[in-house]
CSV table of C-alpha atoms in Angstrom, one decimal:
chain,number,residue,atom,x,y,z
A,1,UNK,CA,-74.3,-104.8,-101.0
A,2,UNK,CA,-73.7,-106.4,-97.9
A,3,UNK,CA,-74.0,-110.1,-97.6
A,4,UNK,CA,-74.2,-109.3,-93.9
A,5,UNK,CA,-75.7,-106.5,-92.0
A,6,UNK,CA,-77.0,-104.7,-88.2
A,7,UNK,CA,-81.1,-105.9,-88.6
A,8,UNK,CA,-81.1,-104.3,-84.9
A,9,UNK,CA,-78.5,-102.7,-82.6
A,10,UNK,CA,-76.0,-104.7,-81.6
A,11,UNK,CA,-77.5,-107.6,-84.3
A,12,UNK,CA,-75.8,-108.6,-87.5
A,13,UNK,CA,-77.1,-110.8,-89.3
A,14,UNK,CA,-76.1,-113.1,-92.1
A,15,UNK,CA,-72.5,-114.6,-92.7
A,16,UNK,CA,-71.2,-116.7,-89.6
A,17,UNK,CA,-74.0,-114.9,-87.3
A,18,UNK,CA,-76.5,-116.5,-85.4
A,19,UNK,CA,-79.6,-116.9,-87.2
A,20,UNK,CA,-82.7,-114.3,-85.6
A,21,UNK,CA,-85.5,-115.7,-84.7
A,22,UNK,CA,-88.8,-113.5,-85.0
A,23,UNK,CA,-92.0,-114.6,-83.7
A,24,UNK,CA,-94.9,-113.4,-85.5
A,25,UNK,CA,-97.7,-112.3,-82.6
A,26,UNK,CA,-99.7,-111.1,-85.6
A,27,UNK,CA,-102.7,-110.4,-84.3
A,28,UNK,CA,-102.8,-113.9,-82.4
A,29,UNK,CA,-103.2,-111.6,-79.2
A,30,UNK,CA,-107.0,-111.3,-79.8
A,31,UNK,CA,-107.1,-107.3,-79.2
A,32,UNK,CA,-106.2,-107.9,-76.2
A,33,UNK,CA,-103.4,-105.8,-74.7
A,34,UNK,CA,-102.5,-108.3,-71.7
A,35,UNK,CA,-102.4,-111.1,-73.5
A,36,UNK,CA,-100.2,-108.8,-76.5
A,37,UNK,CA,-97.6,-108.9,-73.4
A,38,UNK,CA,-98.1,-112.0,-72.0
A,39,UNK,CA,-96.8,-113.5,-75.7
A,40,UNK,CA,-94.2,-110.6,-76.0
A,41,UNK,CA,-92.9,-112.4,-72.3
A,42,UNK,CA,-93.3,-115.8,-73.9
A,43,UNK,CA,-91.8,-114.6,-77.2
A,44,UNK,CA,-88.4,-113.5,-74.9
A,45,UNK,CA,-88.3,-116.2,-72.4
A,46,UNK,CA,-88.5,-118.9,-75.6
A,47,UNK,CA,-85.3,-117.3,-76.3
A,48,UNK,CA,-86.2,-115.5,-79.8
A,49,UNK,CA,-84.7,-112.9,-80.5
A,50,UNK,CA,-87.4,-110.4,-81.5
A,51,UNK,CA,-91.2,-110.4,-81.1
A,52,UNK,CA,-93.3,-108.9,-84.4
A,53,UNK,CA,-96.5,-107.7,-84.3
A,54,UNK,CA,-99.3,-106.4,-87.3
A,55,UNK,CA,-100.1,-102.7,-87.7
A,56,UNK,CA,-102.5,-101.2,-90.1
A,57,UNK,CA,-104.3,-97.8,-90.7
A,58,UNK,CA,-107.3,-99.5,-91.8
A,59,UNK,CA,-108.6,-97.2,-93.7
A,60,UNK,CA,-105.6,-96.6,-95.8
A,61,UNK,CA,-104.8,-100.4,-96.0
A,62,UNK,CA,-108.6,-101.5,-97.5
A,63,UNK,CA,-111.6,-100.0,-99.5
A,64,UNK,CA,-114.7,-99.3,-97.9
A,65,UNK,CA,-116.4,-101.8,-99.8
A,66,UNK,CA,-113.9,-104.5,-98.0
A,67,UNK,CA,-114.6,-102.8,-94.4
A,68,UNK,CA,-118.3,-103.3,-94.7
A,69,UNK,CA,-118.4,-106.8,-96.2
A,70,UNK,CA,-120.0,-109.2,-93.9
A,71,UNK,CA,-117.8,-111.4,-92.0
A,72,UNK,CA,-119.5,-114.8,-90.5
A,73,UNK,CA,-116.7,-116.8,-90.4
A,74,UNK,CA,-116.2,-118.7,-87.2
A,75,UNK,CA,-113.4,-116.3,-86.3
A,76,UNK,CA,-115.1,-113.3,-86.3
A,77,UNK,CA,-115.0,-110.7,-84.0
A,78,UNK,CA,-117.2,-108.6,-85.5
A,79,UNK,CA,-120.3,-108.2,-88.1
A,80,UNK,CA,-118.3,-106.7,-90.7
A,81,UNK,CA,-115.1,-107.3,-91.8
A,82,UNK,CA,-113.9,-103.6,-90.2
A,83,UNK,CA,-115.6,-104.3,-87.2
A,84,UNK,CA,-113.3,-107.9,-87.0
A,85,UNK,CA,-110.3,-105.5,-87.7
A,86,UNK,CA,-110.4,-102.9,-85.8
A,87,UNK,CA,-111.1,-105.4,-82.8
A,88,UNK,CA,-108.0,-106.8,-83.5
A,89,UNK,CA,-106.0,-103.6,-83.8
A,90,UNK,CA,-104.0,-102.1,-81.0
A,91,UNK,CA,-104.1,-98.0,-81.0
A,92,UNK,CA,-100.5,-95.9,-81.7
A,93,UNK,CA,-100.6,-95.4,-78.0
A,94,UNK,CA,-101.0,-99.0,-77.0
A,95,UNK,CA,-98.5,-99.5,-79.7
A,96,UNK,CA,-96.2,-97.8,-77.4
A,97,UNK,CA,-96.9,-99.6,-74.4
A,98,UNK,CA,-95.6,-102.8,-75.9
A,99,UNK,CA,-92.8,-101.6,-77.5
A,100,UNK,CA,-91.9,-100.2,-73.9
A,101,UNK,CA,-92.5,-102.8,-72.3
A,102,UNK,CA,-90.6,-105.4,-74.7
A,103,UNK,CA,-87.8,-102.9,-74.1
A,104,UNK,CA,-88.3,-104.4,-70.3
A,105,UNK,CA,-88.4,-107.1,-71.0
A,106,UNK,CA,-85.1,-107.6,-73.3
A,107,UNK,CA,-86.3,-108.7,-77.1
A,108,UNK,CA,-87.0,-106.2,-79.9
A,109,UNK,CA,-89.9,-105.4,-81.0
A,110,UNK,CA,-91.2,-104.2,-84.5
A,111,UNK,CA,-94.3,-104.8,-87.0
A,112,UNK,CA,-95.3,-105.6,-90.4
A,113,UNK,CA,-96.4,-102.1,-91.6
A,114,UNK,CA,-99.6,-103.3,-94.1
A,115,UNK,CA,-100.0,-100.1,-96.0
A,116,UNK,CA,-98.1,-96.8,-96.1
A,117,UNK,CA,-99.3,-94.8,-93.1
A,118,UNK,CA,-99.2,-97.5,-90.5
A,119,UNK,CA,-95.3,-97.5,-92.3
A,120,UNK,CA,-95.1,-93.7,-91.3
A,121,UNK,CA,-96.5,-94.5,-87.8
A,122,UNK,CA,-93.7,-97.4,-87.4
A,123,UNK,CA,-91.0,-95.5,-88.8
A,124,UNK,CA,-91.5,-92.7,-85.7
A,125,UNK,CA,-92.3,-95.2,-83.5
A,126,UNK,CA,-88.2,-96.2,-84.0
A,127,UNK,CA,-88.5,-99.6,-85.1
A,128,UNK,CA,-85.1,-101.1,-85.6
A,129,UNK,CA,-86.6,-102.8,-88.9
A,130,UNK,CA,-90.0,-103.1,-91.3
A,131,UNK,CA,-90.8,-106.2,-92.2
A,132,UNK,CA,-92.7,-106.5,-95.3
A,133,UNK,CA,-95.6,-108.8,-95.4
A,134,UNK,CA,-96.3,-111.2,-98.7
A,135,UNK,CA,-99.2,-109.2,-99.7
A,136,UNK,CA,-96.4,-105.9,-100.1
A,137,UNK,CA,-93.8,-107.6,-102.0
A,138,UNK,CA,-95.7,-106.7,-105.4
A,139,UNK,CA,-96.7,-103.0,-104.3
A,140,UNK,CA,-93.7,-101.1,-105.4
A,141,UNK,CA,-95.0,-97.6,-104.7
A,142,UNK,CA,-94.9,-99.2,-101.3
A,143,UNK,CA,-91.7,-101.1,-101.3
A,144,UNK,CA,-89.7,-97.8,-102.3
A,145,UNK,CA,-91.5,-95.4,-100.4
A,146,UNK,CA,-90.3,-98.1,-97.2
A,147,UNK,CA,-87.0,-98.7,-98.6
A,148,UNK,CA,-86.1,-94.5,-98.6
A,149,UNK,CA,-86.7,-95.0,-94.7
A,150,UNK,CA,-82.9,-96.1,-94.7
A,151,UNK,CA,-84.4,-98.7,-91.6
A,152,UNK,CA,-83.2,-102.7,-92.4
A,153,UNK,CA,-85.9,-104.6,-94.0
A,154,UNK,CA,-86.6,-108.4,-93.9
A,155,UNK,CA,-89.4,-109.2,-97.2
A,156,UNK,CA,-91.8,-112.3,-97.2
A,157,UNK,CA,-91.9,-113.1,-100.7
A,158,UNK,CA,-95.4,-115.3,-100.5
A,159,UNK,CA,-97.6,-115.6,-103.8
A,160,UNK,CA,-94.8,-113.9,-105.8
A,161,UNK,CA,-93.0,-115.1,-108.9
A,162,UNK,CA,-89.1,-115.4,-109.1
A,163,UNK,CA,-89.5,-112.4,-112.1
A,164,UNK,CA,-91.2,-110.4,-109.3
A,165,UNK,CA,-88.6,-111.0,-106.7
A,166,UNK,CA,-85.9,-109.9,-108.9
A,167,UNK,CA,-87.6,-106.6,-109.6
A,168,UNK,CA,-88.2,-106.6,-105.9
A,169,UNK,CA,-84.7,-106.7,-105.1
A,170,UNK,CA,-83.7,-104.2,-107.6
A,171,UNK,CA,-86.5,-101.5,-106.1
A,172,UNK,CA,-85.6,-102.1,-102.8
A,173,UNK,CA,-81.4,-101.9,-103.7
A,174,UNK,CA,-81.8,-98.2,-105.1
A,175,UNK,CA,-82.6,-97.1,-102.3
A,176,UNK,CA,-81.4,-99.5,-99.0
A,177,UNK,CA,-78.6,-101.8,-99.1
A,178,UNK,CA,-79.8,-103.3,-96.4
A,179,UNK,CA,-82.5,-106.0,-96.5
A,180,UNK,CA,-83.3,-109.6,-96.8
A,181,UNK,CA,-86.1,-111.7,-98.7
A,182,UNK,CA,-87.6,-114.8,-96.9
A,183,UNK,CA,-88.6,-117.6,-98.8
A,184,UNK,CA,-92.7,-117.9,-98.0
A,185,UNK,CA,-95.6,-119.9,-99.1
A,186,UNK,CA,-98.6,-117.8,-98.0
A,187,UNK,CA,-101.5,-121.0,-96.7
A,188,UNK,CA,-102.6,-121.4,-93.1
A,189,UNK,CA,-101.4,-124.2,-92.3
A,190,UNK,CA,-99.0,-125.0,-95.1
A,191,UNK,CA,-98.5,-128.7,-96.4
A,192,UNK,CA,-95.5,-129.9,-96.6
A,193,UNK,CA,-95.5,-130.3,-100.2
A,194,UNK,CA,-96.3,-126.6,-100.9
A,195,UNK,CA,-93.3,-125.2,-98.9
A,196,UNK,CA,-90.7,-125.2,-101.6
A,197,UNK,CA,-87.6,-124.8,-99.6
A,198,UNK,CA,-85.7,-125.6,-102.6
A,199,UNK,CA,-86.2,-122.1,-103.6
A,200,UNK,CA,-84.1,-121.1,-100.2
A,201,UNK,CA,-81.1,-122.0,-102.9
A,202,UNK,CA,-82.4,-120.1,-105.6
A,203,UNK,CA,-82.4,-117.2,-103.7
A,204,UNK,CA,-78.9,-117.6,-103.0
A,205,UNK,CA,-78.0,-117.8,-106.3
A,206,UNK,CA,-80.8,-115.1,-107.5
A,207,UNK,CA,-79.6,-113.0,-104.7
A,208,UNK,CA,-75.9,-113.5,-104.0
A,209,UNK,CA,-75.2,-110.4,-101.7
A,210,UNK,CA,-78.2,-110.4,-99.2
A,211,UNK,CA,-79.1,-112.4,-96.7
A,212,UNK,CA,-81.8,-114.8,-97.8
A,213,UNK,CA,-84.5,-116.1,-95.0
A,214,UNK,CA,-87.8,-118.1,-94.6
A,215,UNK,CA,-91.0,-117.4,-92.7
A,216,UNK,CA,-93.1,-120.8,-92.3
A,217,UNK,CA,-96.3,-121.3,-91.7
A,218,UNK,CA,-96.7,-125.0,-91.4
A,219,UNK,CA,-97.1,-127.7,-88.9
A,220,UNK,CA,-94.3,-128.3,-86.3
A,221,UNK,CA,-91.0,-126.9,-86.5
A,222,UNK,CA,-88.8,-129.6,-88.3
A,223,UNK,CA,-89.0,-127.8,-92.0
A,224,UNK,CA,-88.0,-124.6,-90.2
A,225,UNK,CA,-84.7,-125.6,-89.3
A,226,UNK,CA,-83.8,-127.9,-92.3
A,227,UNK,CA,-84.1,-124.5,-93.6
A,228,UNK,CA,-81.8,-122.7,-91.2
A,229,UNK,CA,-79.7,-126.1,-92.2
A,230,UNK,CA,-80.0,-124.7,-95.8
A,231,UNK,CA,-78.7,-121.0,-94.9
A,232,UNK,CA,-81.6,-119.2,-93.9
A,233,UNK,CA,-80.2,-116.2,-91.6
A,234,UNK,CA,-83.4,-115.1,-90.7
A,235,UNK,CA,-86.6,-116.9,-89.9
A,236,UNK,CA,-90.1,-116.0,-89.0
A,237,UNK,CA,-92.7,-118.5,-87.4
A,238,UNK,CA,-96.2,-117.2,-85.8
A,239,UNK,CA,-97.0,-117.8,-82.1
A,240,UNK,CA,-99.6,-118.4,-80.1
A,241,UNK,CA,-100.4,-119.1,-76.7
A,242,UNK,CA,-103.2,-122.1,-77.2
A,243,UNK,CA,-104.2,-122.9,-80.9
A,244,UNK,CA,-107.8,-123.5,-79.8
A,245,UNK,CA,-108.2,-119.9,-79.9
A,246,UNK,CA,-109.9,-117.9,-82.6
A,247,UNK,CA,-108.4,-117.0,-85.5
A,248,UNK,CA,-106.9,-117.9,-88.7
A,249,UNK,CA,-103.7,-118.2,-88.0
A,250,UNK,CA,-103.3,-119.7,-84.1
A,251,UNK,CA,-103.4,-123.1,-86.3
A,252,UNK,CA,-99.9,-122.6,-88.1
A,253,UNK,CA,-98.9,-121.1,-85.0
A,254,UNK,CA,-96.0,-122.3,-82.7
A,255,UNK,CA,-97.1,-123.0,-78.7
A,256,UNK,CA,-94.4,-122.1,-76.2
A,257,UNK,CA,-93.0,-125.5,-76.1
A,258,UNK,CA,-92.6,-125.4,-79.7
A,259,UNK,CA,-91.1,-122.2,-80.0
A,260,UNK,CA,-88.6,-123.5,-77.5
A,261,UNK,CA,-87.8,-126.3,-79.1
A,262,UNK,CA,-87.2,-124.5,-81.8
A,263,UNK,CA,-84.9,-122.0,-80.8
A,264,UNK,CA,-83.4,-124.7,-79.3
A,265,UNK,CA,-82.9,-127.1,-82.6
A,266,UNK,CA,-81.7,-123.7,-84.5
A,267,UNK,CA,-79.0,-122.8,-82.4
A,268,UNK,CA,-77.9,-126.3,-82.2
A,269,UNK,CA,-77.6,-126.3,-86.2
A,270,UNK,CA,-75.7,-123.0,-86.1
A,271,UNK,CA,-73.6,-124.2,-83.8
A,272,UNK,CA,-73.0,-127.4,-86.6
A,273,UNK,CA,-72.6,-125.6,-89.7
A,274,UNK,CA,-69.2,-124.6,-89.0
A,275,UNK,CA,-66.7,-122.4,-91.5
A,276,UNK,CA,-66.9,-125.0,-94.7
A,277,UNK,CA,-63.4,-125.4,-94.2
A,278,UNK,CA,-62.6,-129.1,-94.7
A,279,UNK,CA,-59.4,-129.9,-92.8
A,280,UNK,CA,-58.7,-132.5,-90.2
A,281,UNK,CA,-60.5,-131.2,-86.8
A,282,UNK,CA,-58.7,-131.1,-83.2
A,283,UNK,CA,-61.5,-133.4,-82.1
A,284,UNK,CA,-60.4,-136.3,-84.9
A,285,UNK,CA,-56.9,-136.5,-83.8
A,286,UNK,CA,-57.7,-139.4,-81.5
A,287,UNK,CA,-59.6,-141.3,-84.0
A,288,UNK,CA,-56.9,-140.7,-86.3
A,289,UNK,CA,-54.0,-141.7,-84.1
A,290,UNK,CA,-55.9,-144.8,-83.4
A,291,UNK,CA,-57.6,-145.9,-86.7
A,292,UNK,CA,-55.2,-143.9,-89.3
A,293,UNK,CA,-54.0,-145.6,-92.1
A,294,UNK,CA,-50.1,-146.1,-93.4
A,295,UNK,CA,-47.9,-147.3,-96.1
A,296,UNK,CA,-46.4,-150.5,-95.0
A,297,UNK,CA,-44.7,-153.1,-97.1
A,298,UNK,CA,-45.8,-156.4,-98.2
A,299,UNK,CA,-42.6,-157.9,-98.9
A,300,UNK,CA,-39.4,-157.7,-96.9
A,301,UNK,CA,-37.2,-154.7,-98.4
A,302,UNK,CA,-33.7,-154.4,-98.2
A,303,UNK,CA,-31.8,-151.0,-97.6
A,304,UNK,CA,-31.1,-149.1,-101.1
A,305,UNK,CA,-34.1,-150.9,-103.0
A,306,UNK,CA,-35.9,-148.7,-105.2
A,307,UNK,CA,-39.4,-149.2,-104.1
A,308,UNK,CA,-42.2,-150.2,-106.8
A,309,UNK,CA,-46.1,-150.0,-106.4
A,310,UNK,CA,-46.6,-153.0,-105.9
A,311,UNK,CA,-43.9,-153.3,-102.9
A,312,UNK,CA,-46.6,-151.3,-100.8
A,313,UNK,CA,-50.1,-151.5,-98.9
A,314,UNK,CA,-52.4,-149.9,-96.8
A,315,UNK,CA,-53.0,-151.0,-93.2
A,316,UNK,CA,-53.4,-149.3,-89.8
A,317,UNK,CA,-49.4,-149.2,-88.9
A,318,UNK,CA,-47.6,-149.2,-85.5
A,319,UNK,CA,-45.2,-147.0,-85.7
A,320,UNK,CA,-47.3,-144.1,-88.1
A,321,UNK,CA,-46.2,-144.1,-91.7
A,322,UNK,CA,-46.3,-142.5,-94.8
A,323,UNK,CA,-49.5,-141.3,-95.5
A,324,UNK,CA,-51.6,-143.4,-98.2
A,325,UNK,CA,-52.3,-140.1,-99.7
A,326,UNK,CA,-48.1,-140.0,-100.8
A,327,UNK,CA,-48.1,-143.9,-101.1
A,328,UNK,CA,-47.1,-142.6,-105.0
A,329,UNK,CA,-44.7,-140.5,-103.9
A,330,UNK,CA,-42.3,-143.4,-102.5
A,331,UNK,CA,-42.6,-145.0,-105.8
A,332,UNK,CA,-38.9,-145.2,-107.6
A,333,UNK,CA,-37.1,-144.1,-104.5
A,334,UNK,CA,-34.8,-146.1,-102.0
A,335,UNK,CA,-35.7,-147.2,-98.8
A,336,UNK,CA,-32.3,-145.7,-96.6
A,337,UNK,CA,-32.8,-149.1,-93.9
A,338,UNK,CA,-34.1,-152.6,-94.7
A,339,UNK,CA,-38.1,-152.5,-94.6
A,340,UNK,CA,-39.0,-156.1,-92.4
A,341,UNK,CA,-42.2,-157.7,-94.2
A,342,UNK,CA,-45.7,-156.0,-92.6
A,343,UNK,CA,-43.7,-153.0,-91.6
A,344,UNK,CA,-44.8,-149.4,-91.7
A,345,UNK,CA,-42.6,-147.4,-93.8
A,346,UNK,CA,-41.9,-143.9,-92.3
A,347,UNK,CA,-41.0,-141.1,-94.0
A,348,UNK,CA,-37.5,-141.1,-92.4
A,349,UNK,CA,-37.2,-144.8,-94.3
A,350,UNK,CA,-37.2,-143.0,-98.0
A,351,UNK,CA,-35.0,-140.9,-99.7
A,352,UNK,CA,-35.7,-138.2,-101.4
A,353,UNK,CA,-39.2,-138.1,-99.8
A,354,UNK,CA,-40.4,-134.6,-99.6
A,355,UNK,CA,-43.0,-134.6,-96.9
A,356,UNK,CA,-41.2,-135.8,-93.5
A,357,UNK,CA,-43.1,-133.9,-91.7
């Protein structure tokens, strides 16, 4: 399986490749169609990289039992539970409209697909990818039916167990190669202390050949990029455009100025992580030239003296000098010049020393 992989066209993901960025809309556009677009335009000019909405068949995704209960919370937009839902859901041909017009606009656009049919819907609307809410990750009829699509797919893994993710990952790997589970804690807002980014590693090790991810949904941005610092290759954050509004979720939402500083903080830590090659860097030569330590000799040492440990020292040296890494590699060989007290000892000095380079 690929450790890396194209989520969209022209995107890989994983490996050395940027981190993408998806902001959640959700359903934080109130059922509102202009505002769906005004967030897909903030989503873009915030600078991430695709903007994700919420589509269900409701019908298909709850029991008419659930539809009819009564719904009096504060964020209601409706009598009923259905009623607040289908308020809040955008038709297939208003689907359409947005995904035409984030075309427009330059970000790519896709949904969570919340129960089989609004999958079929997605899948011939040409999404580049399904992502897989929390509430999905234990519905295996589901997760294989979505994984025969061949599409990319990029799993939340809230309220699951690791013994469920591993049976997630094998469901999903008969049938796609190409996917990536996000790290998730599944509260709105999430405390720091229930985040668990610890299990960003455990994936890693769990998972060795996918990508692994997180999708936040706390407070602020900082735990989102110490977990892009930890390897995550995808992340997910929701979005809002004022977090006064109604609904659950505007609360553990990102404002535009937060989703800019985001993107802004992630990219700056991709650009830090580097290859994991440890080497000296172009950019410490100077320090090294001026601040570099040699061999030099604590005693005065006259030509053809075999040179003992305790002949030699460590300072910053004018001329360069042995290295004090090879400082035991001068040890029982002859200095080929007399060595004056305080001296730096350079390679030419030694015989037999192999590194005079």
């Amino acid at each position: 399986m690929p450790l890396k992989f194209e989520l969209c066209p022209g995107r890989m993901i994983g490996g050395s490749n940027p981190c993408f960025i998806i902001a959640e809309i959700g359903q934080n556009h109130q059922g509102d169609i202009e505002i769906a677009k005004k967030m897909i335009k903030m989503a873009k000019d915030c600078g991430a990289d695709c903007a994700k909405f919420q589509k269900s068949e409701l019908e298909y995704k709850f029991n008419k039992g659930a539809l009819e209960r009564p719904y009096t919370s504060k964020h209601s937009w409706g009598k009923t539970y259905g009623e607040h839902k289908r308020h809040l859901e955008f038709s297939h041909e208003q689907y359409r409209e947005l995904q035409k017009y984030a075309k427009e606009v330059g970000i790519f656009f896709t949904a969570s697909g919340m129960d089989e049919m609004a999958v079929e819907f997605l899948d011939e609307l040409d999404v580049p990818f399904f992502k897989v809410a929390s509430c999905d990750a234990n519905n295996f009829p589901y997760l294989e039916l979505t994984a025969k699509k061949g599409r990319p797919m990029v799993i939340s893994s809230g309220m699951q167990s690791m013994a469920t993710m591993r049976r997630v990952y094998q469901t999903v790997k008969e049938h796609n190669q190409n996917f990536t589970i996000l790290q998730c804690t599944s509260a709105y807002p999430l405390d720091p202390e229930d985040v668990n980014l610890c299990v960003i590693a455990e994936y890693q090790k769990e998972f060795p050949d996918i990508p692994i991810g997180y999708s936040g949904h706390e407070r602020g941005i900082s735990i989102t990029v110490a977990a892009v610092a930890m390897g995550a290759k995808v992340v997910e954050r929701h979005v809002t455009l004022d977090k006064s509004w109604k609904g659950n979720d505007h609360e553990a939402s990102l404002e535009p100025s937060e989703l800019t500083e985001l993107v802004r903080a992630i990219r700056l830590v991709g650009r830090a992580q580097g290859t994991g090659i440890k080497q000296m860097l172009p950019c410490e030569k100077a320090c090294h030239v001026k601040l570099g330590k040699s061999v030099v000799a604590k005693v005065a040492i006259p030509k053809g003296t075999v040179l003992s440990m305790d002949m030699l020292g460590v300072k910053v040296g004018e001329p360069r000098g042995v290295s004090p890494e090879d400082m035991a590699q001068l040890v029982g060989k002859a200095v080929t010049e007399d060595v004056e007290e305080d001296g730096s000892i350079t390679p030419r000095m030694v015989d037999g020393y192999n590194n005079k380079g």
